[in-house]
Short mmCIF file of C-alpha atoms in Angstrom, two decimals:
data_model
loop_
_atom_site.label_atom_id
_atom_site.label_comp_id
_atom_site.label_asym_id
_atom_site.label_seq_id
_atom_site.Cartn_x
_atom_site.Cartn_y
_atom_site.Cartn_z
CA MET A 1 39.56 36.43 -28.42
CA ALA A 2 38.76 33.23 -26.56
CA LYS A 3 35.87 31.06 -27.76
CA ALA A 4 33.30 29.53 -25.45
CA ASN A 5 33.85 25.78 -25.05
CA ASN A 6 30.60 23.89 -24.48
CA LYS A 7 32.07 20.52 -25.38
CA THR A 8 32.88 17.62 -23.07
CA LEU A 9 34.48 14.21 -23.47
CA CYS A 10 32.14 11.58 -24.93
CA PHE A 11 32.27 8.38 -22.86
CA ALA A 12 32.05 6.15 -25.95
CA CYS A 13 34.25 7.77 -28.62
CA ASN A 14 36.47 9.64 -26.15
CA GLU A 15 36.29 12.84 -28.20
CA ASP A 16 35.38 16.40 -27.24
CA LYS A 17 31.84 16.94 -28.50
CA ILE A 18 28.52 18.39 -27.44
CA THR A 19 27.26 15.64 -25.16
CA TYR A 20 24.06 14.52 -23.44
CA THR A 21 23.72 12.78 -20.09
CA CYS A 22 22.08 9.35 -19.86
CA LYS A 23 19.76 9.48 -16.84
CA GLY A 24 20.41 5.80 -16.07
CA CYS A 25 24.22 5.49 -16.06
CA LEU A 26 24.90 9.27 -15.72
CA LYS A 27 27.56 9.10 -18.45
CA GLU A 28 28.04 11.72 -21.17
CA PHE A 29 27.48 10.71 -24.82
CA CYS A 30 27.61 12.60 -28.09
CA LEU A 31 24.41 12.39 -30.15
CA THR A 32 25.67 9.54 -32.35
CA ASP A 33 26.86 7.42 -29.44
CA LEU A 34 23.79 8.26 -27.37
CA THR A 35 21.64 6.78 -30.14
CA GLU A 36 23.80 3.63 -30.17
CA HIS A 37 23.68 3.51 -26.37
CA GLN A 38 19.87 3.62 -26.44
CA GLN A 39 19.85 0.92 -29.12
CA ARG A 40 21.92 -1.33 -26.84
CA LEU A 41 19.45 -0.69 -24.04
CA ASN A 42 16.62 -1.67 -26.40
CA GLU A 43 18.47 -4.90 -27.19
CA GLU A 44 18.92 -5.62 -23.47
CA LEU A 45 15.22 -5.01 -22.90
CA HIS A 46 14.48 -7.44 -25.75
CA HIS A 47 16.64 -10.11 -24.08
CA ILE A 48 14.93 -9.52 -20.75
CA THR A 49 11.56 -9.82 -22.49
CA ASP A 50 12.64 -13.18 -23.92
CA ASP A 51 13.66 -14.32 -20.42
CA PHE A 52 10.25 -13.29 -19.09
CA ASN A 53 8.49 -15.18 -21.88
CA GLU A 54 10.56 -18.26 -21.06
CA PHE A 55 9.63 -17.85 -17.40
CA LYS A 56 5.94 -17.66 -18.37
CA GLU A 57 6.26 -21.01 -20.14
CA LYS A 58 7.86 -22.44 -17.02
CA ILE A 59 4.91 -21.24 -14.91
CA ASN A 60 2.48 -22.84 -17.36
CA ARG A 61 4.37 -26.15 -17.28
CA GLN A 62 4.28 -26.23 -13.49
CA LYS A 63 0.57 -25.35 -13.44
CA LEU A 64 -0.11 -28.31 -15.75
CA ASN A 65 2.02 -30.63 -13.63
CA LEU A 66 0.81 -29.94 -10.09
CA HIS A 67 0.19 -33.65 -9.59
CA GLY A 68 3.87 -34.30 -10.31
CA HIS A 69 4.88 -32.71 -6.99
CA SER A 70 7.37 -34.96 -5.16
CA LEU A 71 5.27 -34.91 -2.00
CA ILE A 72 2.22 -36.16 -3.89
CA LYS A 73 4.30 -39.11 -5.15
CA GLN A 74 5.02 -40.02 -1.51
CA ILE A 75 1.34 -39.71 -0.73
CA ASP A 76 0.45 -42.01 -3.64
CA GLN A 77 2.91 -44.66 -2.40
CA TRP A 78 1.46 -44.41 1.09
CA ASP A 79 -2.01 -44.69 -0.45
CA ILE A 80 -1.19 -48.01 -2.13
CA ILE A 81 -0.12 -49.76 1.05
CA SER A 82 -2.86 -48.37 3.27
CA SER A 83 -6.49 -49.13 3.91
CA GLU A 84 -9.53 -47.32 2.52
CA LYS A 85 -9.49 -45.05 5.55
CA ILE A 86 -5.95 -44.01 4.78
CA GLN A 87 -6.85 -43.57 1.12
CA ARG A 88 -9.42 -40.99 2.14
CA LYS A 89 -6.73 -39.28 4.18
CA ALA A 90 -4.42 -39.30 1.18
CA LYS A 91 -7.03 -37.58 -0.95
CA ASP A 92 -7.40 -34.82 1.64
CA CYS A 93 -3.64 -34.32 1.86
CA THR A 94 -3.33 -34.23 -1.92
CA GLU A 95 -5.89 -31.46 -2.13
CA ILE A 96 -3.98 -29.46 0.49
CA VAL A 97 -0.71 -29.77 -1.45
CA ILE A 98 -2.37 -28.83 -4.75
CA GLU A 99 -4.16 -25.88 -3.21
CA SER A 100 -0.96 -24.67 -1.53
CA SER A 101 1.04 -25.07 -4.74
CA GLN A 102 -1.67 -23.38 -6.80
CA THR A 103 -1.81 -20.46 -4.38
CA CYS A 104 1.96 -20.08 -4.50
CA ILE A 105 2.07 -20.20 -8.31
CA ASN A 106 -0.86 -17.78 -8.59
CA HIS A 107 0.96 -15.34 -6.32
CA ILE A 108 4.14 -15.62 -8.40
CA GLU A 109 2.18 -15.29 -11.64
CA MET A 110 0.51 -12.14 -10.33
CA LYS A 111 3.94 -10.60 -9.65
CA PHE A 112 5.10 -11.74 -13.08
CA ASN A 113 2.12 -10.14 -14.84
CA ASN A 114 2.73 -6.88 -13.05
CA LEU A 115 6.37 -6.87 -14.16
CA ARG A 116 5.38 -7.77 -17.72
CA GLU A 117 3.00 -4.79 -17.76
CA GLN A 118 5.94 -2.58 -16.82
CA ILE A 119 8.01 -4.00 -19.69
CA GLN A 120 5.18 -3.36 -22.12
CA ARG A 121 4.88 0.19 -20.84
CA PHE A 122 8.65 0.71 -21.28
CA GLN A 123 8.45 -0.61 -24.84
CA LYS A 124 5.43 1.53 -25.68
CA GLU A 125 6.66 4.78 -24.13
CA ASN A 126 10.38 4.20 -24.82
CA GLN A 127 11.13 5.75 -21.44
CA PHE A 128 13.59 3.58 -19.51
CA ASN A 129 17.23 3.35 -18.51
CA GLU A 130 19.71 1.08 -16.73
CA ILE A 131 17.96 1.53 -13.40
CA ASN A 132 14.72 0.14 -14.84
CA LEU A 133 16.53 -2.77 -16.54
CA ASN A 134 18.41 -3.73 -13.36
CA TYR A 135 15.14 -3.65 -11.43
CA LEU A 136 13.51 -6.01 -13.96
CA ARG A 137 16.49 -8.41 -13.87
CA ASN A 138 16.49 -8.52 -10.07
CA GLN A 139 12.73 -9.07 -9.92
CA LEU A 140 12.98 -11.94 -12.42
CA ILE A 141 15.74 -13.57 -10.35
CA GLU A 142 13.59 -13.20 -7.22
CA ILE A 143 10.41 -14.73 -8.65
CA THR A 144 12.43 -17.50 -10.35
CA GLU A 145 13.81 -18.45 -6.93
CA GLN A 146 10.29 -18.39 -5.50
CA LEU A 147 9.01 -20.63 -8.30
CA ASN A 148 11.91 -23.11 -7.90
CA ASN A 149 11.53 -23.17 -4.10
CA PRO A 150 7.84 -22.36 -3.58
CA SER A 151 7.47 -23.27 0.09
CA THR A 152 8.78 -25.43 2.90
CA ILE A 153 5.85 -27.80 3.18
CA TYR A 154 6.69 -31.35 4.20
CA ILE A 155 5.09 -34.58 5.41
CA HIS A 156 4.87 -35.39 9.11
CA GLN A 157 4.41 -39.05 10.05
CA ASN A 158 3.03 -40.19 13.40
CA PRO A 159 4.74 -43.52 14.28
CA GLN A 160 2.65 -43.91 17.45
CA SER A 161 -0.51 -44.42 15.46
CA LEU A 162 -1.92 -47.85 14.73
CA ILE A 163 -1.12 -47.06 11.14
CA ASP A 164 1.50 -44.67 9.81
CA ASP A 165 -0.66 -41.58 9.66
CA ILE A 166 0.55 -38.59 7.68
CA LEU A 167 -0.17 -34.87 7.75
CA ILE A 168 0.72 -32.09 5.37
CA ILE A 169 2.65 -29.43 7.30
CA LEU A 170 2.26 -26.03 5.66
CA PRO A 171 4.69 -23.23 6.45
CA LYS A 172 3.39 -20.92 9.13
CA LYS A 173 2.35 -17.58 7.73
CA SER A 174 4.42 -14.92 9.38
CA LYS A 175 2.44 -12.06 10.82
CA PHE A 176 5.43 -9.83 10.16
CA ASN A 177 4.93 -9.01 6.51
CA LYS A 178 7.53 -7.03 4.59
CA TRP A 179 7.25 -4.68 1.68
CA ASN A 180 9.52 -3.68 -1.19
CA GLN A 181 11.40 -0.63 0.05
CA ASN A 182 11.24 1.01 -3.39
CA ALA A 183 7.74 2.28 -4.10
CA ILE A 184 5.83 2.65 -7.35
CA THR A 185 4.16 6.02 -7.83
CA VAL A 186 0.58 5.16 -8.73
CA THR A 187 -1.02 8.60 -8.48
CA GLY A 188 0.47 12.03 -9.09
CA GLY A 189 4.24 12.26 -9.27
CA TYR A 190 4.20 15.11 -11.78
CA GLY A 191 4.77 17.90 -9.30
CA GLU A 192 2.19 19.94 -7.43
CA GLY A 193 -0.67 21.07 -9.64
CA GLN A 194 -4.34 20.84 -10.48
CA GLN A 195 -4.19 18.87 -13.72
CA LEU A 196 -5.87 15.46 -13.69
CA ASN A 197 -2.47 13.75 -13.44
CA GLN A 198 -1.38 15.95 -10.53
CA LEU A 199 -2.17 16.34 -6.85
CA SER A 200 -1.69 19.06 -4.28
CA GLN A 201 -1.09 17.84 -0.72
CA PRO A 202 -3.11 14.59 -0.89
CA SER A 203 -4.32 13.54 2.53
CA GLY A 204 -6.94 10.84 3.14
CA ILE A 205 -6.91 7.82 0.78
CA PHE A 206 -8.99 4.70 0.25
CA VAL A 207 -8.25 1.71 -2.04
CA ASP A 208 -11.20 -0.49 -3.07
CA LYS A 209 -11.27 -4.16 -4.13
CA GLU A 210 -10.54 -3.23 -7.76
CA LYS A 211 -7.49 -1.20 -6.62
CA ASN A 212 -9.16 2.06 -7.55
CA ILE A 213 -7.73 4.85 -5.40
CA PHE A 214 -9.85 7.62 -3.87
CA ILE A 215 -7.99 10.69 -2.62
CA GLY A 216 -8.78 13.79 -0.58
CA ASP A 217 -6.86 16.26 -2.77
CA HIS A 218 -6.62 18.95 -0.09
CA ASP A 219 -5.23 22.03 -1.82
CA ASN A 220 -7.14 21.33 -5.04
CA HIS A 221 -10.41 21.27 -3.06
CA ARG A 222 -11.62 18.06 -4.66
CA ILE A 223 -11.98 14.32 -4.26
CA ILE A 224 -10.33 12.49 -7.11
CA ALA A 225 -10.53 8.82 -8.09
CA TRP A 226 -7.85 6.98 -10.05
CA LYS A 227 -8.79 3.71 -11.67
CA TYR A 228 -6.24 0.91 -11.51
CA ASN A 229 -3.25 1.67 -13.77
CA ALA A 230 -4.85 4.90 -15.04
CA LYS A 231 -2.66 7.77 -16.23
CA GLU A 232 -4.87 10.41 -14.67
CA GLY A 233 -7.72 10.75 -12.21
CA GLN A 234 -11.37 11.71 -12.38
CA ILE A 235 -12.94 14.35 -10.16
CA ILE A 236 -15.88 12.82 -8.29
CA ALA A 237 -16.55 15.63 -5.81
CA GLY A 238 -15.60 19.31 -5.71
CA GLU A 239 -15.29 19.90 -9.43
CA ASN A 240 -16.70 23.41 -8.97
CA GLY A 241 -13.64 24.82 -7.23
CA GLU A 242 -13.01 26.16 -3.74
CA GLY A 243 -16.06 27.43 -1.89
CA ASP A 244 -18.81 26.76 0.63
CA ARG A 245 -21.71 25.99 -1.70
CA MET A 246 -23.19 22.52 -1.48
CA ASP A 247 -21.46 21.57 -4.74
CA GLN A 248 -18.08 22.87 -3.55
CA LEU A 249 -15.36 21.88 -1.08
CA ASP A 250 -12.70 23.84 0.76
CA GLY A 251 -9.62 21.88 1.79
CA PRO A 252 -11.09 18.33 2.01
CA THR A 253 -8.96 15.88 3.96
CA GLY A 254 -10.43 12.65 5.32
CA ILE A 255 -12.76 10.50 3.20
CA ILE A 256 -14.85 7.38 3.63
CA VAL A 257 -15.98 5.45 0.57
CA ASP A 258 -19.22 3.76 1.64
CA GLN A 259 -19.50 1.02 -0.96
CA GLN A 260 -22.89 -0.14 0.33
CA SER A 261 -24.58 3.21 -0.29
CA HIS A 262 -22.25 4.12 -3.17
CA SER A 263 -21.49 7.42 -1.48
CA ILE A 264 -18.47 9.35 -0.27
CA ILE A 265 -18.35 10.99 3.16
CA ILE A 266 -15.93 13.90 3.30
CA ALA A 267 -14.31 15.94 6.08
CA ASP A 268 -14.71 19.38 4.46
CA LEU A 269 -12.06 20.91 6.69
CA ASN A 270 -12.18 24.66 6.02
CA ASN A 271 -15.97 24.66 5.75
CA ARG A 272 -16.15 23.01 9.22
CA ARG A 273 -18.59 20.36 8.10
CA VAL A 274 -18.94 16.70 7.19
CA VAL A 275 -20.72 16.17 3.87
CA GLN A 276 -21.99 13.17 1.94
CA TRP A 277 -21.86 13.03 -1.85
CA MET A 278 -24.07 10.49 -3.57
CA ASN A 279 -24.47 10.55 -7.36
CA GLN A 280 -23.63 14.28 -7.44
CA ASN A 281 -26.25 14.97 -4.75
CA GLN A 282 -24.91 16.44 -1.54
CA GLN A 283 -26.07 16.72 2.03
CA ILE A 284 -24.44 18.04 5.19
CA LEU A 285 -24.23 15.35 7.88
CA ILE A 286 -22.55 17.43 10.62
CA HIS A 287 -22.39 21.25 10.91
CA ASN A 288 -19.88 23.46 12.73
CA ILE A 289 -17.21 20.93 13.63
CA ASP A 290 -13.44 21.20 13.30
CA CYS A 291 -13.14 17.78 11.74
CA SER A 292 -10.29 16.64 9.52
CA TYR A 293 -10.56 12.83 9.50
CA LEU A 294 -13.23 10.14 9.66
CA ALA A 295 -13.82 6.45 10.27
CA MET A 296 -16.79 4.08 10.10
CA ASP A 297 -17.38 0.88 12.04
CA LYS A 298 -19.04 -2.33 10.85
CA SER A 299 -22.42 -1.14 12.19
CA GLY A 300 -22.32 2.02 10.09
CA PHE A 301 -21.58 4.46 12.92
CA LEU A 302 -19.53 7.46 11.85
CA TYR A 303 -16.53 8.58 13.92
CA VAL A 304 -15.15 12.11 13.55
CA ASN A 305 -12.24 13.91 15.16
CA ASP A 306 -12.57 17.43 16.56
CA TYR A 307 -9.00 18.62 16.68
CA LYS A 308 -9.84 21.93 18.42
CA ASN A 309 -11.96 20.34 21.14
CA ASN A 310 -9.49 17.45 21.43
CA GLU A 311 -12.04 14.67 21.17
CA VAL A 312 -13.51 11.99 18.92
CA ARG A 313 -17.28 11.62 18.59
CA ARG A 314 -19.47 8.82 17.26
CA TRP A 315 -22.55 9.68 15.18
CA ARG A 316 -25.38 7.70 13.68
CA ILE A 317 -25.75 8.77 10.06
CA GLY A 318 -29.15 10.28 9.40
CA ASP A 319 -29.83 11.21 13.02
CA HIS A 320 -29.84 15.01 12.93
CA ASN A 321 -31.15 15.47 16.46
CA ASN A 322 -28.02 14.69 18.45
CA GLU A 323 -24.51 15.97 18.84
CA GLY A 324 -22.83 12.60 18.82
CA ILE A 325 -21.24 10.71 21.71
CA VAL A 326 -17.68 11.36 22.90
CA VAL A 327 -15.71 8.10 22.56
CA ALA A 328 -12.17 9.44 23.08
CA GLY A 329 -10.83 12.55 24.80
CA GLY A 330 -13.29 15.27 25.66
CA ASN A 331 -11.41 16.29 28.81
CA GLY A 332 -9.52 19.23 27.43
CA LYS A 333 -6.07 19.45 25.87
CA GLY A 334 -3.40 17.53 27.76
CA THR A 335 -1.13 14.52 28.11
CA GLN A 336 -3.16 12.46 30.60
CA LEU A 337 -4.62 9.14 29.51
CA ASN A 338 -8.13 10.68 29.39
CA GLN A 339 -6.93 13.61 27.24
CA LEU A 340 -5.83 14.29 23.69
CA ASN A 341 -3.85 17.07 22.01
CA CYS A 342 -4.85 17.67 18.38
CA PRO A 343 -6.26 14.24 17.45
CA THR A 344 -6.17 13.53 13.71
CA PHE A 345 -6.59 10.14 12.04
CA ILE A 346 -8.96 7.49 13.46
CA PHE A 347 -9.31 3.73 13.07
CA VAL A 348 -12.14 1.62 14.57
CA ASP A 349 -11.74 -2.14 14.95
CA LYS A 350 -14.40 -4.87 15.01
CA ASP A 351 -14.88 -4.41 18.77
CA GLN A 352 -15.50 -0.67 18.32
CA SER A 353 -12.21 0.18 19.98
CA VAL A 354 -11.03 3.55 18.69
CA TYR A 355 -7.41 4.17 17.73
CA VAL A 356 -6.48 7.86 17.57
CA SER A 357 -3.34 9.54 16.27
CA ASP A 358 -2.74 11.98 19.13
CA SER A 359 -0.62 14.20 16.92
CA SER A 360 0.74 16.89 19.24
CA ASN A 361 1.40 14.30 21.97
CA ASP A 362 3.41 12.19 19.46
CA ARG A 363 1.54 9.02 20.33
CA VAL A 364 -1.29 6.72 19.23
CA MET A 365 -4.03 6.01 21.77
CA LYS A 366 -6.49 3.13 21.98
CA TRP A 367 -9.86 3.70 23.63
CA ARG A 368 -11.94 0.58 24.19
CA LYS A 369 -15.70 0.90 23.78
CA ASP A 370 -17.20 2.90 26.68
CA ALA A 371 -13.76 3.41 28.30
CA LYS A 372 -13.15 6.50 30.41
CA GLN A 373 -9.53 6.74 29.35
CA GLY A 374 -7.24 5.36 26.69
CA ARG A 375 -3.92 3.58 26.67
CA ILE A 376 -0.78 4.37 24.70
CA VAL A 377 -0.18 1.76 21.97
CA ALA A 378 2.52 3.55 19.93
CA GLY A 379 4.97 6.31 20.76
CA GLY A 380 4.38 8.26 23.95
CA ASN A 381 8.07 8.77 24.67
CA GLY A 382 8.33 12.31 23.41
CA GLU A 383 8.97 13.51 19.89
CA GLY A 384 11.95 11.80 18.24
CA ARG A 385 13.31 9.36 15.66
CA ASN A 386 14.05 6.39 17.91
CA LEU A 387 12.06 3.18 17.48
CA ASN A 388 10.05 3.95 20.62
CA GLN A 389 9.15 7.46 19.42
CA LEU A 390 6.96 9.20 16.86
CA SER A 391 6.81 12.71 15.44
CA SER A 392 3.36 14.10 14.63
CA PRO A 393 1.78 10.69 13.85
CA ALA A 394 -0.89 10.75 11.14
CA GLY A 395 -2.61 7.83 9.35
CA VAL A 396 -3.29 4.77 11.51
CA ILE A 397 -4.48 1.29 10.45
CA VAL A 398 -4.83 -1.85 12.59
CA ASP A 399 -4.76 -5.26 10.89
CA ASP A 400 -6.60 -8.45 11.89
CA LEU A 401 -3.67 -9.49 14.09
CA GLY A 402 -3.78 -6.27 16.08
CA GLN A 403 -0.64 -4.80 14.50
CA ILE A 404 -0.77 -1.00 14.34
CA TYR A 405 0.57 0.81 11.27
CA VAL A 406 1.35 4.50 11.73
CA ALA A 407 2.30 7.17 9.19
CA ASP A 408 5.10 8.87 11.14
CA PHE A 409 4.68 12.24 9.43
CA GLY A 410 7.57 14.14 11.01
CA ASN A 411 10.03 11.28 10.56
CA ASP A 412 9.11 10.55 6.90
CA ARG A 413 8.47 6.86 7.57
CA VAL A 414 5.77 4.27 8.26
CA MET A 415 6.06 2.29 11.50
CA ARG A 416 4.44 -0.89 12.80
CA TRP A 417 3.71 -1.45 16.48
CA CYS A 418 2.37 -4.38 18.47
CA GLU A 419 0.19 -3.18 21.32
CA ASP A 420 2.27 -4.61 24.16
CA LYS A 421 5.69 -3.79 22.71
CA GLU A 422 7.84 -0.92 23.96
CA GLU A 423 9.01 0.05 20.49
CA GLY A 424 7.94 -0.23 16.89
CA GLU A 425 9.69 -1.36 13.73
CA LEU A 426 10.31 0.42 10.46
CA VAL A 427 8.02 -0.64 7.59
CA VAL A 428 8.97 1.73 4.74
CA GLY A 429 10.69 5.09 4.39
CA GLY A 430 13.06 6.30 7.07
CA ASN A 431 15.72 7.21 4.50
CA GLY A 432 15.49 10.93 5.04
CA VAL A 433 13.16 13.42 3.44
CA GLY A 434 13.26 13.18 -0.36
CA TYR A 435 11.61 12.28 -3.65
CA GLN A 436 13.38 8.99 -4.43
CA SER A 437 11.39 5.75 -4.56
CA ASN A 438 12.66 4.74 -1.09
CA GLN A 439 11.94 8.15 0.45
CA LEU A 440 8.89 10.01 1.72
CA ASN A 441 8.17 13.64 2.53
CA GLY A 442 5.43 13.92 5.10
CA PRO A 443 3.58 10.57 4.81
CA ILE A 444 0.03 11.10 6.02
CA GLY A 445 -2.72 8.75 4.76
CA LEU A 446 -2.43 4.94 4.70
CA SER A 447 -4.41 2.20 2.98
CA PHE A 448 -4.00 -1.49 2.09
CA ASP A 449 -5.46 -3.32 -0.90
CA ASP A 450 -6.78 -6.88 -0.70
CA GLU A 451 -3.36 -8.31 -1.60
CA GLY A 452 -1.64 -6.51 1.27
CA ASN A 453 0.14 -3.87 -0.80
CA LEU A 454 0.66 -0.67 1.18
CA TYR A 455 -0.41 2.73 -0.19
CA VAL A 456 0.95 5.95 1.33
CA ALA A 457 -0.26 9.50 0.69
CA ASP A 458 3.09 11.27 0.33
CA TYR A 459 1.71 14.65 1.34
CA LEU A 460 4.56 17.05 0.52
CA ASN A 461 5.67 15.10 -2.56
CA HIS A 462 2.12 15.38 -3.95
CA ARG A 463 1.85 11.70 -4.88
CA ILE A 464 0.51 8.31 -3.77
CA GLU A 465 3.17 5.62 -3.33
CA LYS A 466 2.50 1.88 -3.56
CA PHE A 467 4.84 -0.45 -1.65
CA GLU A 468 4.35 -3.99 -2.92
CA ILE A 469 4.19 -6.81 -0.37
CA ILE A 470 7.00 -9.36 -0.80
CA CYS A 471 6.28 -11.82 2.02
#
């Protein structure tokens, strides 16, 4: 009678044994060799930790020696042979170099501290593999290069001047930022669920100055807040389950965190209302509206979409005697420039221009204040995956340079468009639907923190992904 054989060849001892797969290198090890393999990984992590400590000392040395910069030595020489007027100029230039160098080192040190926190977490939780170690090595190489070659500033001399004037030429800041293509899961990531470390179809998100993340947790009927680097969230609205009572929510989506009034304004989708929660006290701001997403301008006006009436309205909070003013759409469902078809996310700029994700038209529209029709600023070439197309666009954000960021829901990517360009460019994602760190599955909400890191509500993966800015 044949015996069942559940043994495989151990990669280390090359003998048939019961083996276990290492998640990092995907090789099979028997229990003895797996323990030794993990010990070697621990030793490698220790060496990497030593390298990081050495790098920290290098940062500290450079911070203490900012005045030793080679450009400052040139400035000092120029200072000696120049008049008092030029000496004042030299002082100004020195301050520019020091400030630029300090900013560069601070930026590198911030990246370093973040990586060191990851090492400490690996050491504490003992949950890491070759993939994590290779990532740490590569990041250390990258920030070492940035520290050794911090910027391309140089001195420009003007020989036509009565005296040899000098200027400090700082590198131009590119408006085309880039982000690490491998995200860090900062919220959720433990499968769909209602535990405090889980999400269920997260939609609208907001990141405050302390990097706390506020999330419209749609299928859990709650608003949840995650403090920076927390392991789980805290329910701040909707803790009483699904329902239509004042202390309940039903499918919340869009949120606004009004930091001046310390309140949260919520699109309570299935209850067809917009509600405000302030210190556990609730009030209905708008009744009987098919609203899923919200925005607020600098004057405190509230903008809400009505996806069934295909319009966006502006409301003054606290004024219960009006029905709002139509600021986009309102001319029925259609594809004309004065029409919308299932508008979703909204963004309002400093000029009160309204950007609308016109979802079923696969385009983003911009309506200037008091305009009778909008203009297409992203997509508008039919549904598709080409760079001039979108598929069910969702979250939209416009930066200070007028660049438009769009969560391209149906294409599992985030795109960036300039208003006058015929096509956009890929920001993150676009690697097919999936759960890997470089993949998305229905990206929907977008937010930036003060450092320019990009946060994406990965709707069907039930997580929030953070893509760190690299330049």
